[in-house]
Amino acid sequence: MSKYTIGWMPGDGVGVDVMQAAREVLDAVGFEAEYRPLDIGWEFWRREGDALPERTVQGLKEVDAALFGAITSKPKDEAQAELAPELQGQGLVYRSPIVRMRQLFDLYQNVRPCKAFEGNPLNFRDGIDLVVFRENTEGMYGGVEWHPVTGPIREALESHPNFSRFADVAPEDIAVSTRIITRKGAERIVRAAFEYAREHGYPNVTVVEKPNVLRETGGLFMEAARKVAADFPDVEMWDTNIDAMAMWLVKNPEDYGVIVTSNLFGDVLSDLCAQLVGGLGFAAAGNVGEGVAVFEPTHGSAPKYVGQDKVNPIACILAARMMLDHLGEKDAARAVEEGVARVIREGRYRTYDMGGSTPCSEMGRAVAEAAAGALGAV
Ligand code: IPM
Ligand code: MG
């Protein structure tokens, strides 16, 4: 019997190519796993009206961790039009399966390391080493929204003094999304960031919010953060507003290390951080809670590159590295990281985004060989 059971979710489009490359790397470092394929993606929306079928949700309960490739998503009308004819008109609504997995399994940490590998021609600057901790279950992603705004919701809003400016707007002409921050949600993501900083030797954690305007939700997040920070006297807490942080990250990205923030701010900021180190081809994420964890490259399914064996698999390989680390396979994780670092540094293989023409599969093979070579040395 294998040591681990891994949920295998290539999903759509180039998700299949990059997962194949990651698999080669996992095999090269001797990772002993049984891979259990789990259905997810656009095909299942079209055929079954559910991009995350119930059998996949059950399957995720039985694996140690999962690797997830990419998902296609389309605007509301297109999504409806592509549904199988017998499913039309039943009121089915497409919902992002990755967001659902995060909420269903309470994967409250979205950990996104962004490191400038030496020799990467796409680095904005050398020496960047950032890790974004994005709260992953609440905030603007809570899914608590209304349109039109009627009934008790309307009445509740009207009882708020600041709503008077909108009181005359017709129900169908107003939409409301809520931003829900809980003390528990804020505390646990900040704690995860501080623990990571301590464990990995980062001297500080930057807490990013907007409490000067979002006084209640931003205020609660900051209050919770300060309380958690007091438990880590060895790690300094910096705090910055989201807008300023975007600016500082472009100006002085080397000054920062671990960053923690709420869901939507983390979504935006982590794309910014990814671009500082080469873009989405280098951006991996771990969705982590107390149970199963799901690792993914943060890029999408890139429909225009499907079937071309073209995209950069490094993000997915780095997601596999995070999975190894999470499972406690530290030597294998280090070997994968070293393999990636070596291939980028030597510069013989460059995918199209890096200005070269190395196919996805060849990049995977090159990293796999380098990782296998590094395994003995780590
Ligand atoms: C990400 C993505 C997702 C998000 C999308 C695909 C729903 O942008 O993982 O950052 O918004 O969280
Ligand atoms: Mg995003």
Short mmCIF file of C-alpha atoms and ligand atoms in Angstrom, two decimals:
data_model
loop_
_atom_site.label_atom_id
_atom_site.label_comp_id
_atom_site.label_asym_id
_atom_site.label_seq_id
_atom_site.Cartn_x
_atom_site.Cartn_y
_atom_site.Cartn_z
CA MET A 1 0.00 0.00 0.00
CA SER A 2 1.15 3.50 -0.81
CA LYS A 3 1.99 5.87 1.96
CA TYR A 4 -0.48 8.53 0.77
CA THR A 5 -3.71 8.84 -1.17
CA ILE A 6 -3.82 11.95 -3.32
CA GLY A 7 -6.91 13.40 -4.95
CA TRP A 8 -6.03 14.04 -8.58
CA MET A 9 -8.06 16.86 -10.15
CA PRO A 10 -6.60 18.09 -13.45
CA GLY A 11 -9.86 19.88 -14.29
CA ASP A 12 -10.03 21.74 -17.60
CA GLY A 13 -7.77 22.88 -20.40
CA VAL A 14 -4.09 23.20 -19.64
CA GLY A 15 -4.76 21.87 -16.13
CA VAL A 16 -4.21 18.45 -17.71
CA ASP A 17 -0.79 19.36 -19.15
CA VAL A 18 0.60 20.99 -16.03
CA MET A 19 -0.62 18.20 -13.77
CA GLN A 20 1.12 15.66 -15.98
CA ALA A 21 4.37 17.60 -15.62
CA ALA A 22 3.90 17.81 -11.85
CA ARG A 23 3.29 14.08 -11.72
CA GLU A 24 6.58 13.41 -13.41
CA VAL A 25 8.34 15.50 -10.79
CA LEU A 26 6.54 13.78 -7.91
CA ASP A 27 7.57 10.40 -9.31
CA ALA A 28 11.15 11.57 -9.74
CA VAL A 29 11.49 12.41 -6.05
CA GLY A 30 10.09 9.02 -5.05
CA PHE A 31 6.78 10.23 -3.66
CA GLU A 32 4.78 7.12 -2.81
CA ALA A 33 1.17 7.77 -3.53
CA GLU A 34 -1.95 6.29 -4.90
CA TYR A 35 -3.54 8.93 -7.12
CA ARG A 36 -7.31 8.96 -7.09
CA PRO A 37 -8.85 10.83 -10.04
CA LEU A 38 -11.68 13.13 -8.98
CA ASP A 39 -14.17 14.71 -11.39
CA ILE A 40 -14.20 18.49 -11.46
CA GLY A 41 -14.68 21.17 -14.08
CA TRP A 42 -16.66 22.54 -16.96
CA GLU A 43 -17.47 19.18 -18.52
CA PHE A 44 -19.37 18.19 -15.36
CA TRP A 45 -21.24 21.47 -15.32
CA ARG A 46 -22.40 20.86 -18.88
CA ARG A 47 -23.29 17.21 -18.45
CA GLU A 48 -24.51 17.13 -14.86
CA GLY A 49 -25.14 20.74 -13.91
CA ASP A 50 -22.46 20.60 -11.23
CA ALA A 51 -18.78 21.41 -11.70
CA LEU A 52 -18.02 19.86 -8.32
CA PRO A 53 -20.13 16.70 -8.21
CA GLU A 54 -21.08 15.23 -4.86
CA ARG A 55 -18.91 12.13 -5.49
CA THR A 56 -15.89 14.45 -5.67
CA VAL A 57 -16.83 16.09 -2.39
CA GLN A 58 -17.05 12.61 -0.82
CA GLY A 59 -13.79 11.58 -2.47
CA LEU A 60 -12.00 14.57 -1.00
CA LYS A 61 -12.91 13.32 2.47
CA GLU A 62 -10.93 10.17 1.84
CA VAL A 63 -7.63 11.55 0.59
CA ASP A 64 -4.63 12.97 2.42
CA ALA A 65 -4.35 15.95 0.09
CA ALA A 66 -5.34 16.92 -3.42
CA LEU A 67 -3.70 18.53 -6.40
CA PHE A 68 -5.93 20.61 -8.62
CA GLY A 69 -5.10 21.90 -12.10
CA ALA A 70 -7.38 24.56 -13.55
CA ILE A 71 -11.01 25.34 -14.21
CA THR A 72 -12.81 27.06 -17.01
CA SER A 73 -15.52 29.48 -15.96
CA LYS A 74 -17.75 31.56 -18.18
CA PRO A 75 -20.20 34.42 -17.68
CA LYS A 76 -23.72 33.57 -16.53
CA ASP A 77 -25.44 33.53 -19.95
CA GLU A 78 -22.78 31.43 -21.65
CA ALA A 79 -22.75 28.99 -18.75
CA GLN A 80 -26.52 28.54 -19.05
CA ALA A 81 -26.35 28.11 -22.82
CA GLU A 82 -23.79 25.30 -22.57
CA LEU A 83 -25.81 23.22 -20.12
CA ALA A 84 -27.17 19.93 -21.51
CA PRO A 85 -30.66 20.55 -22.93
CA GLU A 86 -32.38 18.39 -20.31
CA LEU A 87 -30.81 20.49 -17.54
CA GLN A 88 -31.87 23.85 -18.96
CA GLY A 89 -34.51 25.86 -17.18
CA GLN A 90 -34.03 24.18 -13.78
CA GLY A 91 -32.50 27.21 -12.20
CA LEU A 92 -29.03 25.65 -11.96
CA VAL A 93 -26.35 28.23 -11.22
CA TYR A 94 -22.67 27.81 -11.98
CA ARG A 95 -20.54 28.36 -8.90
CA SER A 96 -16.77 28.27 -8.86
CA PRO A 97 -15.76 24.80 -7.65
CA ILE A 98 -12.53 26.05 -6.11
CA VAL A 99 -14.39 28.61 -4.01
CA ARG A 100 -16.85 25.89 -3.00
CA MET A 101 -14.09 23.50 -1.97
CA ARG A 102 -12.52 26.22 0.15
CA GLN A 103 -15.77 26.79 1.99
CA LEU A 104 -17.01 23.20 2.20
CA PHE A 105 -13.76 21.97 3.72
CA ASP A 106 -13.08 25.13 5.71
CA LEU A 107 -9.73 25.61 3.95
CA TYR A 108 -9.23 28.91 5.69
CA GLN A 109 -5.64 29.53 4.63
CA ASN A 110 -4.70 30.36 1.08
CA VAL A 111 -0.93 30.35 1.17
CA ARG A 112 0.77 31.89 -1.86
CA PRO A 113 4.55 32.00 -1.94
CA CYS A 114 6.06 34.32 -4.55
CA LYS A 115 9.79 33.91 -4.86
CA ALA A 116 12.07 35.40 -7.49
CA PHE A 117 14.13 32.42 -8.63
CA GLU A 118 17.63 33.43 -9.59
CA GLY A 119 18.00 33.77 -13.34
CA ASN A 120 14.31 34.05 -14.13
CA PRO A 121 14.22 36.63 -16.93
CA LEU A 122 10.72 37.60 -15.83
CA ASN A 123 11.67 38.73 -12.32
CA PHE A 124 10.60 42.28 -11.67
CA ARG A 125 13.65 42.47 -9.45
CA ASP A 126 15.91 39.88 -7.84
CA GLY A 127 15.74 39.03 -4.16
CA ILE A 128 11.96 39.06 -3.84
CA ASP A 129 10.64 36.49 -1.40
CA LEU A 130 7.01 37.02 -0.44
CA VAL A 131 4.38 34.73 1.04
CA VAL A 132 0.79 35.93 0.99
CA PHE A 133 -1.62 34.47 3.55
CA ARG A 134 -5.07 35.14 2.19
CA GLU A 135 -8.14 34.42 4.31
CA ASN A 136 -10.02 31.91 2.20
CA THR A 137 -13.55 31.38 3.50
CA GLU A 138 -15.23 34.70 4.29
CA GLY A 139 -14.86 38.41 3.45
CA MET A 140 -16.29 39.35 0.06
CA TYR A 141 -16.34 35.67 -0.93
CA GLY A 142 -18.98 34.70 1.62
CA GLY A 143 -21.52 34.54 -1.20
CA VAL A 144 -24.04 36.56 0.80
CA GLU A 145 -25.42 38.84 -1.92
CA TRP A 146 -28.74 40.24 -3.13
CA HIS A 147 -30.13 41.49 -6.38
CA PRO A 148 -32.77 42.82 -6.46
CA VAL A 149 -32.81 44.13 -2.93
CA THR A 150 -36.26 43.65 -1.46
CA GLY A 151 -38.17 42.55 1.65
CA PRO A 152 -36.51 42.29 5.06
CA ILE A 153 -33.05 42.87 3.56
CA ARG A 154 -34.21 46.18 2.12
CA GLU A 155 -35.79 47.10 5.44
CA ALA A 156 -32.66 46.23 7.36
CA LEU A 157 -30.57 48.38 5.05
CA GLU A 158 -33.01 51.24 5.27
CA SER A 159 -32.66 51.28 9.02
CA HIS A 160 -28.99 52.21 8.60
CA PRO A 161 -28.41 55.98 8.59
CA ASN A 162 -25.95 55.81 5.68
CA PHE A 163 -28.48 54.10 3.45
CA SER A 164 -30.59 57.23 3.03
CA ARG A 165 -28.63 58.15 -0.12
CA PHE A 166 -29.81 54.91 -1.79
CA ALA A 167 -33.34 54.85 -0.39
CA ASP A 168 -34.92 55.95 -3.67
CA VAL A 169 -33.14 53.41 -5.86
CA ALA A 170 -35.48 50.78 -7.30
CA PRO A 171 -34.88 47.21 -6.00
CA GLU A 172 -33.73 45.92 -9.38
CA ASP A 173 -31.31 48.81 -9.76
CA ILE A 174 -29.31 48.00 -6.66
CA ALA A 175 -27.17 44.99 -5.76
CA VAL A 176 -25.55 44.30 -2.42
CA SER A 177 -22.63 42.02 -1.56
CA THR A 178 -21.64 41.67 2.05
CA ARG A 179 -18.13 41.53 3.44
CA ILE A 180 -18.23 39.24 6.41
CA ILE A 181 -15.29 39.20 8.81
CA THR A 182 -15.43 37.14 11.96
CA ARG A 183 -13.04 37.35 14.88
CA LYS A 184 -12.34 33.64 14.59
CA GLY A 185 -11.69 33.93 10.84
CA ALA A 186 -9.34 36.87 11.28
CA GLU A 187 -7.49 35.38 14.24
CA ARG A 188 -6.80 32.02 12.68
CA ILE A 189 -5.42 33.34 9.39
CA VAL A 190 -3.21 35.87 11.20
CA ARG A 191 -2.00 33.14 13.56
CA ALA A 192 -1.13 30.92 10.60
CA ALA A 193 0.90 33.77 9.08
CA PHE A 194 2.81 34.45 12.30
CA GLU A 195 3.52 30.78 12.85
CA TYR A 196 4.84 30.50 9.31
CA ALA A 197 7.01 33.58 9.78
CA ARG A 198 8.48 32.21 12.98
CA GLU A 199 9.09 28.77 11.54
CA HIS A 200 10.68 30.06 8.33
CA GLY A 201 12.72 32.87 9.89
CA TYR A 202 10.87 35.92 8.56
CA PRO A 203 11.39 38.83 10.97
CA ASN A 204 7.95 40.37 10.47
CA VAL A 205 4.41 39.95 9.23
CA THR A 206 2.60 42.72 7.36
CA VAL A 207 -1.12 42.83 8.09
CA VAL A 208 -2.99 44.45 5.21
CA GLU A 209 -6.49 45.91 5.55
CA LYS A 210 -8.42 49.14 5.15
CA PRO A 211 -9.70 50.01 8.64
CA ASN A 212 -9.75 53.75 7.93
CA VAL A 213 -12.72 53.24 5.61
CA LEU A 214 -14.03 49.73 6.30
CA ARG A 215 -14.22 50.67 9.94
CA GLU A 216 -16.15 47.68 11.20
CA THR A 217 -14.82 44.77 9.15
CA GLY A 218 -11.33 46.18 8.66
CA GLY A 219 -11.32 47.33 12.26
CA LEU A 220 -12.21 43.88 13.59
CA PHE A 221 -9.55 42.25 11.42
CA MET A 222 -6.87 44.61 12.76
CA GLU A 223 -8.01 44.20 16.35
CA ALA A 224 -7.81 40.43 16.01
CA ALA A 225 -4.40 40.73 14.34
CA ARG A 226 -2.95 42.82 17.18
CA LYS A 227 -4.14 40.32 19.73
CA VAL A 228 -2.55 37.41 17.86
CA ALA A 229 0.68 39.37 17.27
CA ALA A 230 1.09 39.77 21.03
CA ASP A 231 1.68 36.01 21.22
CA PHE A 232 4.69 36.36 18.89
CA PRO A 233 7.07 38.84 20.53
CA ASP A 234 9.88 37.56 18.28
CA VAL A 235 8.03 38.49 15.07
CA GLU A 236 7.30 42.14 14.43
CA MET A 237 3.87 43.18 13.18
CA TRP A 238 3.66 45.84 10.48
CA ASP A 239 0.32 47.13 9.28
CA THR A 240 -0.47 48.81 6.00
CA ASN A 241 -3.58 49.79 4.11
CA ILE A 242 -4.30 47.77 0.99
CA ASP A 243 -3.89 50.67 -1.43
CA ALA A 244 -0.56 51.71 0.02
CA MET A 245 0.58 48.09 0.08
CA ALA A 246 0.03 47.78 -3.67
CA MET A 247 2.26 50.79 -4.13
CA TRP A 248 4.97 49.66 -1.69
CA LEU A 249 5.09 46.23 -3.25
CA VAL A 250 5.95 47.75 -6.60
CA LYS A 251 8.37 50.23 -5.07
CA ASN A 252 10.22 48.09 -2.52
CA PRO A 253 9.14 44.47 -2.81
CA GLU A 254 12.36 43.20 -1.17
CA ASP A 255 11.37 44.88 2.09
CA TYR A 256 8.47 42.51 2.66
CA GLY A 257 8.14 38.84 3.57
CA VAL A 258 4.99 37.36 5.06
CA ILE A 259 1.81 39.28 4.27
CA VAL A 260 -1.62 38.48 5.70
CA THR A 261 -4.93 39.86 4.57
CA SER A 262 -8.62 39.21 4.02
CA ASN A 263 -10.07 37.28 1.09
CA LEU A 264 -10.57 39.76 -1.77
CA PHE A 265 -7.57 41.90 -0.88
CA GLY A 266 -5.52 38.71 -0.85
CA ASP A 267 -6.89 37.70 -4.23
CA VAL A 268 -5.76 40.98 -5.77
CA LEU A 269 -2.50 41.32 -3.89
CA SER A 270 -1.39 37.78 -4.65
CA ASP A 271 -1.71 38.39 -8.40
CA LEU A 272 0.40 41.50 -7.97
CA CYS A 273 3.00 39.50 -6.02
CA ALA A 274 2.92 36.74 -8.65
CA GLN A 275 3.71 39.23 -11.38
CA LEU A 276 6.74 40.47 -9.44
CA VAL A 277 8.28 37.02 -9.77
CA GLY A 278 7.33 36.08 -13.31
CA GLY A 279 3.56 35.94 -13.44
CA LEU A 280 1.04 33.16 -13.12
CA GLY A 281 3.41 30.58 -14.53
CA PHE A 282 5.23 30.72 -11.20
CA ALA A 283 2.35 31.19 -8.76
CA ALA A 284 1.25 28.26 -6.61
CA ALA A 285 -1.25 28.14 -3.81
CA GLY A 286 -2.12 25.90 -0.92
CA ASN A 287 -5.69 25.86 0.37
CA VAL A 288 -5.19 24.58 3.86
CA GLY A 289 -7.44 23.91 6.85
CA GLU A 290 -7.50 21.28 9.56
CA GLY A 291 -8.37 18.36 7.27
CA VAL A 292 -7.71 17.73 3.60
CA ALA A 293 -5.66 20.41 1.82
CA VAL A 294 -5.91 21.33 -1.85
CA PHE A 295 -2.91 22.59 -3.79
CA GLU A 296 -3.16 24.40 -7.12
CA PRO A 297 -1.41 26.63 -9.60
CA THR A 298 -3.31 29.92 -9.47
CA HIS A 299 -3.60 30.27 -13.24
CA GLY A 300 -6.73 29.38 -15.18
CA SER A 301 -7.37 26.78 -17.86
CA ALA A 302 -6.01 28.96 -20.72
CA PRO A 303 -8.40 27.65 -23.42
CA LYS A 304 -6.33 29.16 -26.23
CA TYR A 305 -3.36 26.95 -25.37
CA VAL A 306 -5.26 23.69 -25.03
CA GLY A 307 -3.66 20.75 -26.80
CA GLN A 308 -0.48 22.68 -27.55
CA ASP A 309 1.76 21.33 -24.76
CA LYS A 310 2.88 24.90 -24.31
CA VAL A 311 2.22 26.48 -20.94
CA ASN A 312 4.65 26.80 -18.07
CA PRO A 313 4.16 23.93 -15.60
CA ILE A 314 6.33 25.47 -12.88
CA ALA A 315 3.36 26.88 -10.93
CA CYS A 316 1.83 23.43 -10.74
CA ILE A 317 5.18 21.85 -9.87
CA LEU A 318 5.55 24.39 -7.06
CA ALA A 319 2.02 23.49 -5.91
CA ALA A 320 3.16 19.87 -5.74
CA ARG A 321 6.17 21.03 -3.73
CA MET A 322 3.84 22.75 -1.25
CA MET A 323 1.84 19.55 -1.00
CA LEU A 324 4.95 17.53 -0.18
CA ASP A 325 5.92 20.06 2.45
CA HIS A 326 2.43 19.97 3.96
CA LEU A 327 2.54 16.17 4.18
CA GLY A 328 5.88 16.34 5.98
CA GLU A 329 7.93 15.06 3.03
CA LYS A 330 10.50 17.77 3.63
CA ASP A 331 13.43 16.27 1.72
CA ALA A 332 11.31 15.64 -1.35
CA ALA A 333 9.88 19.16 -1.11
CA ARG A 334 13.34 20.69 -0.91
CA ALA A 335 14.51 18.58 -3.86
CA VAL A 336 11.62 19.84 -6.00
CA GLU A 337 12.35 23.43 -5.06
CA GLU A 338 16.03 22.92 -5.84
CA GLY A 339 15.12 21.26 -9.14
CA VAL A 340 13.02 24.25 -10.16
CA ALA A 341 15.71 26.67 -9.01
CA ARG A 342 18.40 24.82 -10.95
CA VAL A 343 16.47 24.64 -14.21
CA ILE A 344 15.62 28.32 -14.05
CA ARG A 345 19.17 29.31 -13.09
CA GLU A 346 20.82 27.28 -15.85
CA GLY A 347 18.49 28.73 -18.45
CA ARG A 348 18.58 25.88 -20.98
CA TYR A 349 14.81 25.42 -20.78
CA ARG A 350 12.50 28.36 -21.17
CA THR A 351 8.75 28.10 -21.76
CA TYR A 352 7.04 30.64 -24.03
CA ASP A 353 6.21 33.04 -21.20
CA MET A 354 9.94 33.15 -20.39
CA GLY A 355 10.76 34.00 -23.99
CA GLY A 356 11.64 30.48 -25.08
CA SER A 357 9.96 27.56 -26.80
CA THR A 358 10.37 24.66 -24.38
CA PRO A 359 7.12 22.67 -24.32
CA CYS A 360 5.29 22.07 -21.06
CA SER A 361 6.16 18.37 -21.00
CA GLU A 362 9.85 19.01 -21.63
CA MET A 363 10.00 21.58 -18.85
CA GLY A 364 8.39 19.01 -16.55
CA ARG A 365 11.00 16.43 -17.52
CA ALA A 366 13.86 18.87 -17.00
CA VAL A 367 12.66 19.78 -13.51
CA ALA A 368 12.02 16.11 -12.70
CA GLU A 369 15.61 15.24 -13.62
CA ALA A 370 17.06 18.16 -11.70
CA ALA A 371 14.89 17.33 -8.68
CA ALA A 372 15.96 13.69 -8.74
CA GLY A 373 19.57 14.86 -8.89
CA ALA A 374 19.01 17.21 -5.99
CA LEU A 375 17.37 14.53 -3.85
CA GLY A 376 20.65 12.88 -2.93
CA ALA A 377 22.18 16.23 -2.09
CA VAL A 378 19.49 17.70 0.19
C1 IPM B 1 -7.75 32.63 -7.27
C2 IPM B 1 -8.76 32.80 -8.36
C3 IPM B 1 -10.14 32.42 -7.84
C4 IPM B 1 -10.48 33.40 -6.74
C5 IPM B 1 -11.23 32.36 -8.91
C6 IPM B 1 -10.87 31.39 -10.00
C7 IPM B 1 -12.58 32.04 -8.34
O1 IPM B 1 -8.72 34.10 -8.85
O2 IPM B 1 -7.60 31.50 -6.77
O3 IPM B 1 -7.10 33.61 -6.90
O4 IPM B 1 -11.06 34.46 -7.00
O5 IPM B 1 -10.19 33.10 -5.60
MG MG B 2 -7.14 35.27 -8.03
#
